[in-house]
PDB file of C-alpha atoms in Angstrom:
ATOM      1  CA  ALA A   1     -45.211 -46.122 -24.618  1.00  0.00           C
ATOM      2  CA  PHE A   2     -45.040 -43.500 -21.911  1.00  0.00           C
ATOM      3  CA  LEU A   3     -45.047 -40.612 -24.442  1.00  0.00           C
ATOM      4  CA  ALA A   4     -47.799 -42.122 -26.380  1.00  0.00           C
ATOM      5  CA  SER A   5     -50.019 -42.507 -23.360  1.00  0.00           C
ATOM      6  CA  TRP A   6     -49.357 -38.697 -22.641  1.00  0.00           C
ATOM      7  CA  ARG A   7     -50.406 -37.859 -26.156  1.00  0.00           C
ATOM      8  CA  THR A   8     -53.537 -39.808 -25.798  1.00  0.00           C
ATOM      9  CA  LEU A   9     -54.364 -38.089 -22.453  1.00  0.00           C
ATOM     10  CA  ALA A  10     -53.641 -34.776 -24.016  1.00  0.00           C
ATOM     11  CA  GLN A  11     -55.921 -35.440 -26.837  1.00  0.00           C
ATOM     12  CA  ALA A  12     -58.702 -36.646 -24.546  1.00  0.00           C
ATOM     13  CA  THR A  13     -58.372 -33.650 -22.495  1.00  0.00           C
ATOM     14  CA  SER A  14     -58.467 -31.164 -25.269  1.00  0.00           C
ATOM     15  CA  SER A  15     -61.534 -32.928 -26.865  1.00  0.00           C
ATOM     16  CA  ASN A  16     -63.332 -32.987 -23.427  1.00  0.00           C
ATOM     17  CA  ARG A  17     -62.842 -29.356 -23.082  1.00  0.00           C
ATOM     18  CA  LEU A  18     -64.179 -28.546 -26.432  1.00  0.00           C
ATOM     19  CA  SER A  19     -67.251 -30.903 -25.698  1.00  0.00           C
ATOM     20  CA  GLY A  20     -67.596 -29.343 -22.128  1.00  0.00           C
ATOM     21  CA  GLN A  21     -66.882 -32.684 -20.430  1.00  0.00           C
ATOM     22  CA  THR A  22     -64.541 -32.922 -17.358  1.00  0.00           C
ATOM     23  CA  ALA A  23     -60.849 -33.702 -17.803  1.00  0.00           C
ATOM     24  CA  LEU A  24     -59.473 -37.191 -17.559  1.00  0.00           C
ATOM     25  CA  PRO A  25     -57.678 -37.937 -14.193  1.00  0.00           C
ATOM     26  CA  LEU A  26     -53.677 -38.147 -14.463  1.00  0.00           C
ATOM     27  CA  PRO A  27     -51.942 -41.446 -13.654  1.00  0.00           C
ATOM     28  CA  PHE A  28     -50.446 -39.558 -10.643  1.00  0.00           C
ATOM     29  CA  SER A  29     -51.284 -36.857  -8.245  1.00  0.00           C
ATOM     30  CA  VAL A  30     -49.321 -33.709  -7.494  1.00  0.00           C
ATOM     31  CA  VAL A  31     -49.463 -33.055  -3.683  1.00  0.00           C
ATOM     32  CA  PRO A  32     -48.902 -29.436  -2.722  1.00  0.00           C
ATOM     33  CA  MET A  33     -45.987 -28.444  -0.527  1.00  0.00           C
ATOM     34  CA  SER A  34     -46.612 -28.143   3.051  1.00  0.00           C
ATOM     35  CA  ALA A  35     -44.907 -26.004   5.533  1.00  0.00           C
ATOM     36  CA  MET A  36     -42.569 -29.047   6.521  1.00  0.00           C
ATOM     37  CA  ASP A  37     -41.308 -28.980   2.750  1.00  0.00           C
ATOM     38  CA  GLU A  38     -39.769 -25.531   3.220  1.00  0.00           C
ATOM     39  CA  GLY A  39     -35.973 -25.303   3.517  1.00  0.00           C
ATOM     40  CA  GLU A  40     -33.743 -27.764   1.949  1.00  0.00           C
ATOM     41  CA  ASN A  41     -36.732 -29.456  -0.033  1.00  0.00           C
ATOM     42  CA  THR A  42     -38.025 -26.147  -1.364  1.00  0.00           C
ATOM     43  CA  ALA A  43     -36.967 -26.870  -4.934  1.00  0.00           C
ATOM     44  CA  LYS A  44     -38.363 -30.539  -5.093  1.00  0.00           C
ATOM     45  CA  ALA A  45     -41.837 -31.562  -6.131  1.00  0.00           C
ATOM     46  CA  VAL A  46     -43.489 -34.508  -4.271  1.00  0.00           C
ATOM     47  CA  LEU A  47     -44.891 -37.144  -6.700  1.00  0.00           C
ATOM     48  CA  ARG A  48     -47.295 -39.843  -5.541  1.00  0.00           C
ATOM     49  CA  PRO A  49     -49.422 -42.215  -7.575  1.00  0.00           C
ATOM     50  CA  ARG A  50     -53.097 -41.689  -7.971  1.00  0.00           C
ATOM     51  CA  ARG A  51     -53.877 -45.054  -6.603  1.00  0.00           C
ATOM     52  CA  PRO A  52     -52.079 -46.965  -3.972  1.00  0.00           C
ATOM     53  CA  GLY A  53     -49.854 -49.716  -5.558  1.00  0.00           C
ATOM     54  CA  GLU A  54     -49.416 -48.099  -8.994  1.00  0.00           C
ATOM     55  CA  SER A  55     -45.838 -47.274  -9.925  1.00  0.00           C
ATOM     56  CA  ILE A  56     -44.251 -44.233 -11.341  1.00  0.00           C
ATOM     57  CA  LYS A  57     -41.036 -45.732 -12.662  1.00  0.00           C
ATOM     58  CA  VAL A  58     -40.319 -42.679 -15.038  1.00  0.00           C
ATOM     59  CA  ALA A  59     -41.011 -40.074 -12.377  1.00  0.00           C
ATOM     60  CA  GLU A  60     -38.797 -42.045  -9.786  1.00  0.00           C
ATOM     61  CA  THR A  61     -35.989 -42.175 -12.367  1.00  0.00           C
ATOM     62  CA  VAL A  62     -36.208 -38.440 -13.126  1.00  0.00           C
ATOM     63  CA  LEU A  63     -36.090 -37.723  -9.297  1.00  0.00           C
ATOM     64  CA  LYS A  64     -33.215 -39.933  -8.702  1.00  0.00           C
ATOM     65  CA  ARG A  65     -31.250 -38.242 -11.661  1.00  0.00           C
ATOM     66  CA  ARG A  66     -32.177 -34.801 -10.021  1.00  0.00           C
ATOM     67  CA  ASP A  67     -30.923 -35.825  -6.644  1.00  0.00           C
ATOM     68  CA  ARG A  68     -27.600 -37.078  -7.978  1.00  0.00           C
ATOM     69  CA  ASN A  69     -27.157 -33.743  -9.764  1.00  0.00           C
ATOM     70  CA  LEU A  70     -28.112 -31.743  -6.695  1.00  0.00           C
ATOM     71  CA  LYS A  71     -25.662 -33.825  -4.624  1.00  0.00           C
ATOM     72  CA  ALA A  72     -22.847 -33.360  -7.148  1.00  0.00           C
ATOM     73  CA  ALA A  73     -23.540 -29.512  -7.232  1.00  0.00           C
ATOM     74  CA  ALA A  74     -23.431 -29.512  -3.425  1.00  0.00           C
ATOM     75  CA  ASP A  75     -20.052 -31.319  -3.383  1.00  0.00           C
ATOM     76  CA  ARG A  76     -18.744 -28.991  -5.934  1.00  0.00           C
ATOM     77  CA  ALA A  77     -19.906 -25.896  -4.041  1.00  0.00           C
ATOM     78  CA  ALA A  78     -18.372 -27.319  -0.942  1.00  0.00           C
ATOM     79  CA  GLN A  79     -14.922 -27.680  -2.616  1.00  0.00           C
ATOM     80  CA  VAL A  80     -15.012 -24.184  -4.077  1.00  0.00           C
ATOM     81  CA  ALA A  81     -15.920 -22.723  -0.609  1.00  0.00           C
ATOM     82  CA  LYS A  82     -13.037 -24.841   0.963  1.00  0.00           C
ATOM     83  CA  ALA A  83     -10.580 -23.398  -1.588  1.00  0.00           C
ATOM     84  CA  ARG A  84     -11.747 -19.821  -1.170  1.00  0.00           C
ATOM     85  CA  ASP A  85     -11.324 -20.095   2.541  1.00  0.00           C
ATOM     86  CA  ALA A  86      -7.805 -21.560   2.250  1.00  0.00           C
ATOM     87  CA  LYS A  87      -6.928 -18.566  -0.010  1.00  0.00           C
ATOM     88  CA  ASN A  88      -8.248 -16.131   2.391  1.00  0.00           C
ATOM     89  CA  ASP A  89      -6.419 -17.801   5.401  1.00  0.00           C
ATOM     90  CA  TYR A  90      -3.178 -17.542   3.580  1.00  0.00           C
ATOM     91  CA  LYS A  91      -0.806 -15.163   5.031  1.00  0.00           C
ATOM     92  CA  LYS A  92       2.121 -13.575   3.336  1.00  0.00           C
ATOM     93  CA  GLY A  93       5.576 -13.952   4.984  1.00  0.00           C
ATOM     94  CA  LYS A  94       5.355 -17.545   5.981  1.00  0.00           C
ATOM     95  CA  LEU A  95       8.091 -18.388   3.634  1.00  0.00           C
ATOM     96  CA  ARG A  96      10.326 -15.633   2.191  1.00  0.00           C
ATOM     97  CA  ILE A  97      11.977 -16.715  -0.988  1.00  0.00           C
ATOM     98  CA  ILE A  98      14.932 -14.713  -2.314  1.00  0.00           C
ATOM     99  CA  ARG A  99      16.250 -15.510  -5.774  1.00  0.00           C
ATOM    100  CA  ALA A 100      20.117 -15.843  -6.075  1.00  0.00           C
ATOM    101  CA  GLU A 101      20.296 -13.020  -8.680  1.00  0.00           C
ATOM    102  CA  ARG A 102      19.016 -10.716  -5.969  1.00  0.00           C
ATOM    103  CA  PHE A 103      21.771 -11.634  -3.602  1.00  0.00           C
ATOM    104  CA  ILE A 104      24.350 -11.095  -6.323  1.00  0.00           C
ATOM    105  CA  LYS A 105      23.040  -7.772  -7.190  1.00  0.00           C
ATOM    106  CA  GLN A 106      23.091  -6.625  -3.613  1.00  0.00           C
ATOM    107  CA  CYS A 107      26.576  -7.838  -3.009  1.00  0.00           C
ATOM    108  CA  ARG A 108      27.676  -5.894  -6.166  1.00  0.00           C
ATOM    109  CA  VAL A 109      26.084  -2.773  -5.028  1.00  0.00           C
ATOM    110  CA  ARG A 110      27.791  -2.981  -1.562  1.00  0.00           C
ATOM    111  CA  HIS A 111      31.117  -3.505  -3.005  1.00  0.00           C
ATOM    112  CA  ASN A 112      30.633  -0.699  -5.469  1.00  0.00           C
ATOM    113  CA  ASP A 113      29.572   1.683  -2.582  1.00  0.00           C
ATOM    114  CA  VAL A 114      32.701   0.647  -0.605  1.00  0.00           C
ATOM    115  CA  ARG A 115      34.896   1.525  -3.445  1.00  0.00           C
ATOM    116  CA  ARG A 116      33.133   4.867  -4.096  1.00  0.00           C
ATOM    117  CA  LEU A 117      33.720   5.762  -0.464  1.00  0.00           C
ATOM    118  CA  LYS A 118      37.454   5.144  -0.706  1.00  0.00           C
ATOM    119  CA  VAL A 119      37.764   7.104  -3.993  1.00  0.00           C
ATOM    120  CA  SER A 120      35.636  10.044  -2.792  1.00  0.00           C
ATOM    121  CA  ARG A 121      37.641  10.451   0.327  1.00  0.00           C
ATOM    122  CA  LYS A 122      40.919  10.437  -1.706  1.00  0.00           C
ATOM    123  CA  LYS A 123      39.624  13.094  -4.106  1.00  0.00           C
ATOM    124  CA  ASN A 124      37.925  15.278  -1.410  1.00  0.00           C
ATOM    125  CA  PRO A 125      39.243  14.625   2.038  1.00  0.00           C
ATOM    126  CA  THR A 126      37.937  17.735   3.603  1.00  0.00           C
ATOM    127  CA  PRO A 127      34.483  18.727   1.944  1.00  0.00           C
ATOM    128  CA  LYS A 128      33.403  22.166   2.567  1.00  0.00           C
ATOM    129  CA  PRO A 129      29.931  23.407   3.490  1.00  0.00           C
ATOM    130  CA  LEU A 130      27.687  25.453   1.110  1.00  0.00           C
ATOM    131  CA  ARG A 131      28.140  29.084   0.788  1.00  0.00           C
ATOM    132  CA  LYS A 132      25.497  31.917   1.681  1.00  0.00           C
ATOM    133  CA  CYS A 133      23.370  29.683   3.811  1.00  0.00           C
ATOM    134  CA  ARG A 134      23.121  28.597   7.461  1.00  0.00           C
ATOM    135  CA  SER A 135      20.987  25.461   7.048  1.00  0.00           C
ATOM    136  CA  ILE A 136      20.399  23.187   4.195  1.00  0.00           C
ATOM    137  CA  ALA A 137      17.615  20.985   3.126  1.00  0.00           C
ATOM    138  CA  VAL A 138      18.473  17.336   2.757  1.00  0.00           C
ATOM    139  CA  ALA A 139      16.044  14.915   0.994  1.00  0.00           C
ATOM    140  CA  ARG A 140      16.386  10.976   0.394  1.00  0.00           C
ATOM    141  CA  ASN A 141      15.769   9.774  -3.272  1.00  0.00           C
ATOM    142  CA  GLY A 142      14.341   6.487  -4.051  1.00  0.00           C
ATOM    143  CA  ARG A 143      17.622   4.556  -4.449  1.00  0.00           C
ATOM    144  CA  THR A 144      18.077   1.393  -2.291  1.00  0.00           C
ATOM    145  CA  GLY A 145      21.077  -0.525  -1.339  1.00  0.00           C
ATOM    146  CA  GLY A 146      24.513   0.690  -0.173  1.00  0.00           C
ATOM    147  CA  SER A 147      27.192  -0.388   2.183  1.00  0.00           C
ATOM    148  CA  LYS A 148      26.973  -0.755   5.927  1.00  0.00           C
ATOM    149  CA  GLU A 149      28.549   2.576   6.682  1.00  0.00           C
ATOM    150  CA  THR A 150      26.213   4.418   4.282  1.00  0.00           C
ATOM    151  CA  LYS A 151      23.142   2.791   5.988  1.00  0.00           C
ATOM    152  CA  GLN A 152      24.414   3.774   9.406  1.00  0.00           C
ATOM    153  CA  THR A 153      25.038   7.319   8.282  1.00  0.00           C
ATOM    154  CA  LEU A 154      21.503   7.435   6.603  1.00  0.00           C
ATOM    155  CA  LYS A 155      20.004   6.225  10.017  1.00  0.00           C
ATOM    156  CA  LYS A 156      21.882   8.682  12.010  1.00  0.00           C
ATOM    157  CA  LEU A 157      20.635  11.575   9.872  1.00  0.00           C
ATOM    158  CA  GLY A 158      17.041  10.329  10.174  1.00  0.00           C
ATOM    159  CA  LEU A 159      16.873   9.440   6.516  1.00  0.00           C
ATOM    160  CA  SER A 160      16.582   5.628   6.867  1.00  0.00           C
ATOM    161  CA  THR A 161      13.282   5.744   4.904  1.00  0.00           C
ATOM    162  CA  ARG A 162      13.079   6.824   1.272  1.00  0.00           C
ATOM    163  CA  HIS A 163      11.470  10.072   0.048  1.00  0.00           C
ATOM    164  CA  LYS A 164      11.977  12.057   3.364  1.00  0.00           C
ATOM    165  CA  LEU A 165      13.123  15.516   3.962  1.00  0.00           C
ATOM    166  CA  ILE A 166      15.140  17.040   6.928  1.00  0.00           C
ATOM    167  CA  PHE A 167      16.861  20.359   7.808  1.00  0.00           C
ATOM    168  CA  LEU A 168      20.550  20.080   8.899  1.00  0.00           C
ATOM    169  CA  PRO A 169      22.998  22.912  10.036  1.00  0.00           C
ATOM    170  CA  ASN A 170      25.473  23.960   7.331  1.00  0.00           C
ATOM    171  CA  THR A 171      28.571  22.711   9.001  1.00  0.00           C
ATOM    172  CA  GLU A 172      31.677  20.705   7.901  1.00  0.00           C
ATOM    173  CA  GLU A 173      30.399  17.624   9.748  1.00  0.00           C
ATOM    174  CA  THR A 174      27.328  17.662   7.824  1.00  0.00           C
ATOM    175  CA  ALA A 175      29.305  18.063   4.643  1.00  0.00           C
ATOM    176  CA  ASN A 176      31.309  15.087   5.445  1.00  0.00           C
ATOM    177  CA  GLN A 177      28.172  13.023   6.234  1.00  0.00           C
ATOM    178  CA  LEU A 178      26.521  14.083   2.962  1.00  0.00           C
ATOM    179  CA  LEU A 179      29.644  12.895   0.956  1.00  0.00           C
ATOM    180  CA  THR A 180      29.086   9.519   2.501  1.00  0.00           C
ATOM    181  CA  VAL A 181      25.466   9.310   1.325  1.00  0.00           C
ATOM    182  CA  LYS A 182      25.724  11.292  -1.803  1.00  0.00           C
ATOM    183  CA  PRO A 183      24.172   8.741  -4.281  1.00  0.00           C
ATOM    184  CA  PHE A 184      21.244   8.320  -1.998  1.00  0.00           C
ATOM    185  CA  CYS A 185      20.441  11.918  -1.042  1.00  0.00           C
ATOM    186  CA  TYR A 186      20.129  15.410  -2.659  1.00  0.00           C
ATOM    187  CA  TRP A 187      20.430  18.687  -0.889  1.00  0.00           C
ATOM    188  CA  GLY A 188      20.875  22.419  -1.354  1.00  0.00           C
ATOM    189  CA  ARG A 189      19.806  25.927  -0.190  1.00  0.00           C
ATOM    190  CA  CYS A 190      16.344  26.623   0.446  1.00  0.00           C
ATOM    191  CA  SER A 191      14.697  30.014   0.553  1.00  0.00           C
ATOM    192  CA  PHE A 192      12.603  31.221   3.466  1.00  0.00           C
ATOM    193  CA  LYS A 193       9.349  31.232   1.365  1.00  0.00           C
ATOM    194  CA  THR A 194       9.735  27.604   0.336  1.00  0.00           C
ATOM    195  CA  LEU A 195      10.586  26.462   3.833  1.00  0.00           C
ATOM    196  CA  PHE A 196       7.766  28.229   5.229  1.00  0.00           C
ATOM    197  CA  ASN A 197       5.331  26.649   2.647  1.00  0.00           C
ATOM    198  CA  ILE A 198       6.764  23.253   3.564  1.00  0.00           C
ATOM    199  CA  VAL A 199       6.487  23.656   7.380  1.00  0.00           C
ATOM    200  CA  HIS A 200       3.023  25.081   6.905  1.00  0.00           C
ATOM    201  CA  LYS A 201       1.726  22.045   4.880  1.00  0.00           C
ATOM    202  CA  LYS A 202       3.768  19.066   6.054  1.00  0.00           C
ATOM    203  CA  ALA A 203       5.266  19.624   9.451  1.00  0.00           C
ATOM    204  CA  ALA A 204       4.489  16.997  12.157  1.00  0.00           C
ATOM    205  CA  PHE A 205       5.452  16.994  15.782  1.00  0.00           C
ATOM    206  CA  LYS A 206       6.756  14.111  17.844  1.00  0.00           C
ATOM    207  CA  ASP A 207       4.517  13.475  20.909  1.00  0.00           C
ATOM    208  CA  PRO A 208       6.541  12.393  24.095  1.00  0.00           C
ATOM    209  CA  GLU A 209       3.564  10.491  25.370  1.00  0.00           C
ATOM    210  CA  ALA A 210       3.119   8.641  22.174  1.00  0.00           C
ATOM    211  CA  PRO A 211       6.543   8.437  20.447  1.00  0.00           C
ATOM    212  CA  LYS A 212       5.277   6.506  17.334  1.00  0.00           C
ATOM    213  CA  GLU A 213       2.405   8.796  16.488  1.00  0.00           C
ATOM    214  CA  LYS A 214       2.555  12.029  14.441  1.00  0.00           C
ATOM    215  CA  THR A 215       0.776  15.265  15.436  1.00  0.00           C
ATOM    216  CA  MET A 216       0.218  17.398  12.266  1.00  0.00           C
ATOM    217  CA  LEU A 217       0.764  21.168  12.310  1.00  0.00           C
ATOM    218  CA  SER A 218      -2.802  22.539  12.132  1.00  0.00           C
ATOM    219  CA  ASP A 219      -2.653  25.789  14.226  1.00  0.00           C
ATOM    220  CA  ASN A 220      -0.316  27.703  16.309  1.00  0.00           C
ATOM    221  CA  VAL A 221      -1.587  26.434  19.510  1.00  0.00           C
ATOM    222  CA  LEU A 222       0.141  23.023  18.807  1.00  0.00           C
ATOM    223  CA  ILE A 223       3.516  24.816  17.980  1.00  0.00           C
ATOM    224  CA  GLU A 224       3.141  26.730  21.247  1.00  0.00           C
ATOM    225  CA  LYS A 225       2.419  23.463  23.103  1.00  0.00           C
ATOM    226  CA  HIS A 226       5.332  21.514  21.688  1.00  0.00           C
ATOM    227  CA  LEU A 227       7.854  24.161  21.124  1.00  0.00           C
ATOM    228  CA  GLY A 228       6.873  26.983  23.503  1.00  0.00           C
ATOM    229  CA  ASP A 229       9.648  26.251  26.065  1.00  0.00           C
ATOM    230  CA  LEU A 230      12.015  27.107  23.215  1.00  0.00           C
ATOM    231  CA  GLY A 231      10.602  30.375  22.378  1.00  0.00           C
ATOM    232  CA  VAL A 232       8.921  29.202  19.198  1.00  0.00           C
ATOM    233  CA  LEU A 233       5.182  30.283  19.216  1.00  0.00           C
ATOM    234  CA  CYS A 234       3.887  30.320  15.604  1.00  0.00           C
ATOM    235  CA  THR A 235       4.689  29.020  12.076  1.00  0.00           C
ATOM    236  CA  GLU A 236       6.856  32.010  11.281  1.00  0.00           C
ATOM    237  CA  ASP A 237       9.027  31.420  14.292  1.00  0.00           C
ATOM    238  CA  LEU A 238       9.454  27.787  13.402  1.00  0.00           C
ATOM    239  CA  ALA A 239      10.579  28.553   9.754  1.00  0.00           C
ATOM    240  CA  HIS A 240      12.774  31.361  11.147  1.00  0.00           C
ATOM    241  CA  VAL A 241      14.676  28.992  13.361  1.00  0.00           C
ATOM    242  CA  LEU A 242      15.093  26.316  10.701  1.00  0.00           C
ATOM    243  CA  HIS A 243      16.178  28.804   8.011  1.00  0.00           C
ATOM    244  CA  THR A 244      18.751  30.760  10.213  1.00  0.00           C
ATOM    245  CA  GLN A 245      19.930  27.835  12.206  1.00  0.00           C
ATOM    246  CA  GLY A 246      18.696  29.735  15.381  1.00  0.00           C
ATOM    247  CA  LYS A 247      19.495  29.119  19.043  1.00  0.00           C
ATOM    248  CA  HIS A 248      17.420  26.064  19.576  1.00  0.00           C
ATOM    249  CA  PHE A 249      17.877  24.743  15.876  1.00  0.00           C
ATOM    250  CA  LYS A 250      18.872  21.209  17.271  1.00  0.00           C
ATOM    251  CA  GLU A 251      16.076  20.804  19.754  1.00  0.00           C
ATOM    252  CA  VAL A 252      13.439  21.985  17.235  1.00  0.00           C
ATOM    253  CA  ALA A 253      14.734  19.608  14.480  1.00  0.00           C
ATOM    254  CA  GLN A 254      14.625  16.659  16.885  1.00  0.00           C
ATOM    255  CA  ARG A 255      11.049  17.261  17.915  1.00  0.00           C
ATOM    256  CA  LEU A 256       9.931  17.325  14.133  1.00  0.00           C
ATOM    257  CA  TRP A 257       9.291  14.138  12.076  1.00  0.00           C
ATOM    258  CA  PRO A 258      11.043  13.797   8.731  1.00  0.00           C
ATOM    259  CA  ILE A 259       8.733  15.335   5.989  1.00  0.00           C
ATOM    260  CA  ASN A 260       7.295  13.143   3.320  1.00  0.00           C
ATOM    261  CA  THR A 261       8.348  14.439  -0.119  1.00  0.00           C
ATOM    262  CA  GLY A 262       7.243  11.963  -2.777  1.00  0.00           C
ATOM    263  CA  ASP A 263       9.175  10.717  -5.562  1.00  0.00           C
ATOM    264  CA  ILE A 264      11.392  13.393  -6.962  1.00  0.00           C
ATOM    265  CA  ARG A 265      11.479  11.678 -10.343  1.00  0.00           C
ATOM    266  CA  MET A 266       7.701  12.398 -10.869  1.00  0.00           C
ATOM    267  CA  ALA A 267       7.964  16.042 -10.065  1.00  0.00           C
ATOM    268  CA  ASN A 268       8.227  17.183 -13.606  1.00  0.00           C
ATOM    269  CA  GLY A 269       4.851  15.656 -14.689  1.00  0.00           C
ATOM    270  CA  MET A 270       3.339  12.220 -15.676  1.00  0.00           C
ATOM    271  CA  VAL A 271       6.738  11.120 -17.254  1.00  0.00           C
ATOM    272  CA  LYS A 272       9.040   9.549 -14.719  1.00  0.00           C
ATOM    273  CA  ASP A 273      12.669  10.436 -14.949  1.00  0.00           C
ATOM    274  CA  GLN A 274      15.023   7.583 -15.706  1.00  0.00           C
ATOM    275  CA  LYS A 275      17.906   8.677 -13.574  1.00  0.00           C
ATOM    276  CA  PHE A 276      17.847   9.439  -9.825  1.00  0.00           C
ATOM    277  CA  THR A 277      18.421  12.901  -8.410  1.00  0.00           C
ATOM    278  CA  PHE A 278      21.355  13.031  -6.000  1.00  0.00           C
ATOM    279  CA  GLY A 279      24.163  15.190  -4.790  1.00  0.00           C
ATOM    280  CA  ASP A 280      24.551  19.002  -4.209  1.00  0.00           C
ATOM    281  CA  LEU A 281      21.867  20.873  -6.076  1.00  0.00           C
ATOM    282  CA  GLN A 282      22.718  24.320  -4.676  1.00  0.00           C
ATOM    283  CA  ASP A 283      20.180  26.717  -5.774  1.00  0.00           C
ATOM    284  CA  ALA A 284      18.142  24.345  -7.879  1.00  0.00           C
ATOM    285  CA  MET A 285      17.130  22.608  -4.595  1.00  0.00           C
ATOM    286  CA  ASP A 286      14.647  25.432  -4.187  1.00  0.00           C
ATOM    287  CA  LEU A 287      13.059  24.784  -7.588  1.00  0.00           C
ATOM    288  CA  LYS A 288      12.786  21.025  -6.855  1.00  0.00           C
ATOM    289  CA  LEU A 289      10.966  21.510  -3.532  1.00  0.00           C
ATOM    290  CA  ALA A 290       8.676  24.104  -5.069  1.00  0.00           C
ATOM    291  CA  LYS A 291       7.655  21.564  -7.628  1.00  0.00           C
ATOM    292  CA  LEU A 292       7.035  18.807  -4.950  1.00  0.00           C
ATOM    293  CA  PHE A 293       5.191  20.999  -2.513  1.00  0.00           C
ATOM    294  CA  GLY A 294       3.594  23.656  -4.660  1.00  0.00           C
ATOM    295  CA  GLU A 295       4.334  27.313  -4.722  1.00  0.00           C
TER     296      GLU A 295
END
């Protein structure tokens, strides 16, 4: 009945337009939105009957259904916002769950490392230092784990973090320490050219005023500031002291941060090596460092 009345009104309106007569009045009036309707009522249309007392049941039904839909959409948006806020407020580390397989693997690695230390000391009780060099470059690979003694030795050397490089004096004490940490480090002779290149690109000083901050080597003024009391005034002096194990080698090495090397297994290109590099590389160490830091 409602649709039939609308059709009749539409036909009458079109015929009146053709004949030049005025259009018939609608059964309800559309009141324009006022300034008070802005805000949350922006999307709503205000429907009122043309004459007081007349009912617009169909229009009221439509409005009620629309209000229910708007309310359901608002509730859904509130739930989504609440879930998003809960996800953003979540902080990792509240509950650290470690699987039993990981504990078993770590235990096996420790036992195997203890067994390795016993066997290596029986086979080579007095390891000898390298030949034809006064200092050696020692770098940490990406292997994790190890026994308690191995971890303590790595910490003593300053290699508790993976992918780091330091320079050590070529002595029997150093050879004994390197035998302890053999699966976790690789070392060898380093030429003056490669060492100078590493120091020039990656050297960082320890600031006594801020022990945790790094001061990158940018010019010779910083070298004179941090190492001037030891007679080291430029990059060539610093590389010379580290390469020849100079008079103040120990003091200079203590004032330098371990150098970041990157993963040695990625040095050959895009393909990652399956096995870890470890042990005494001798002259091949110079080639490895040249690949890591460039010529």
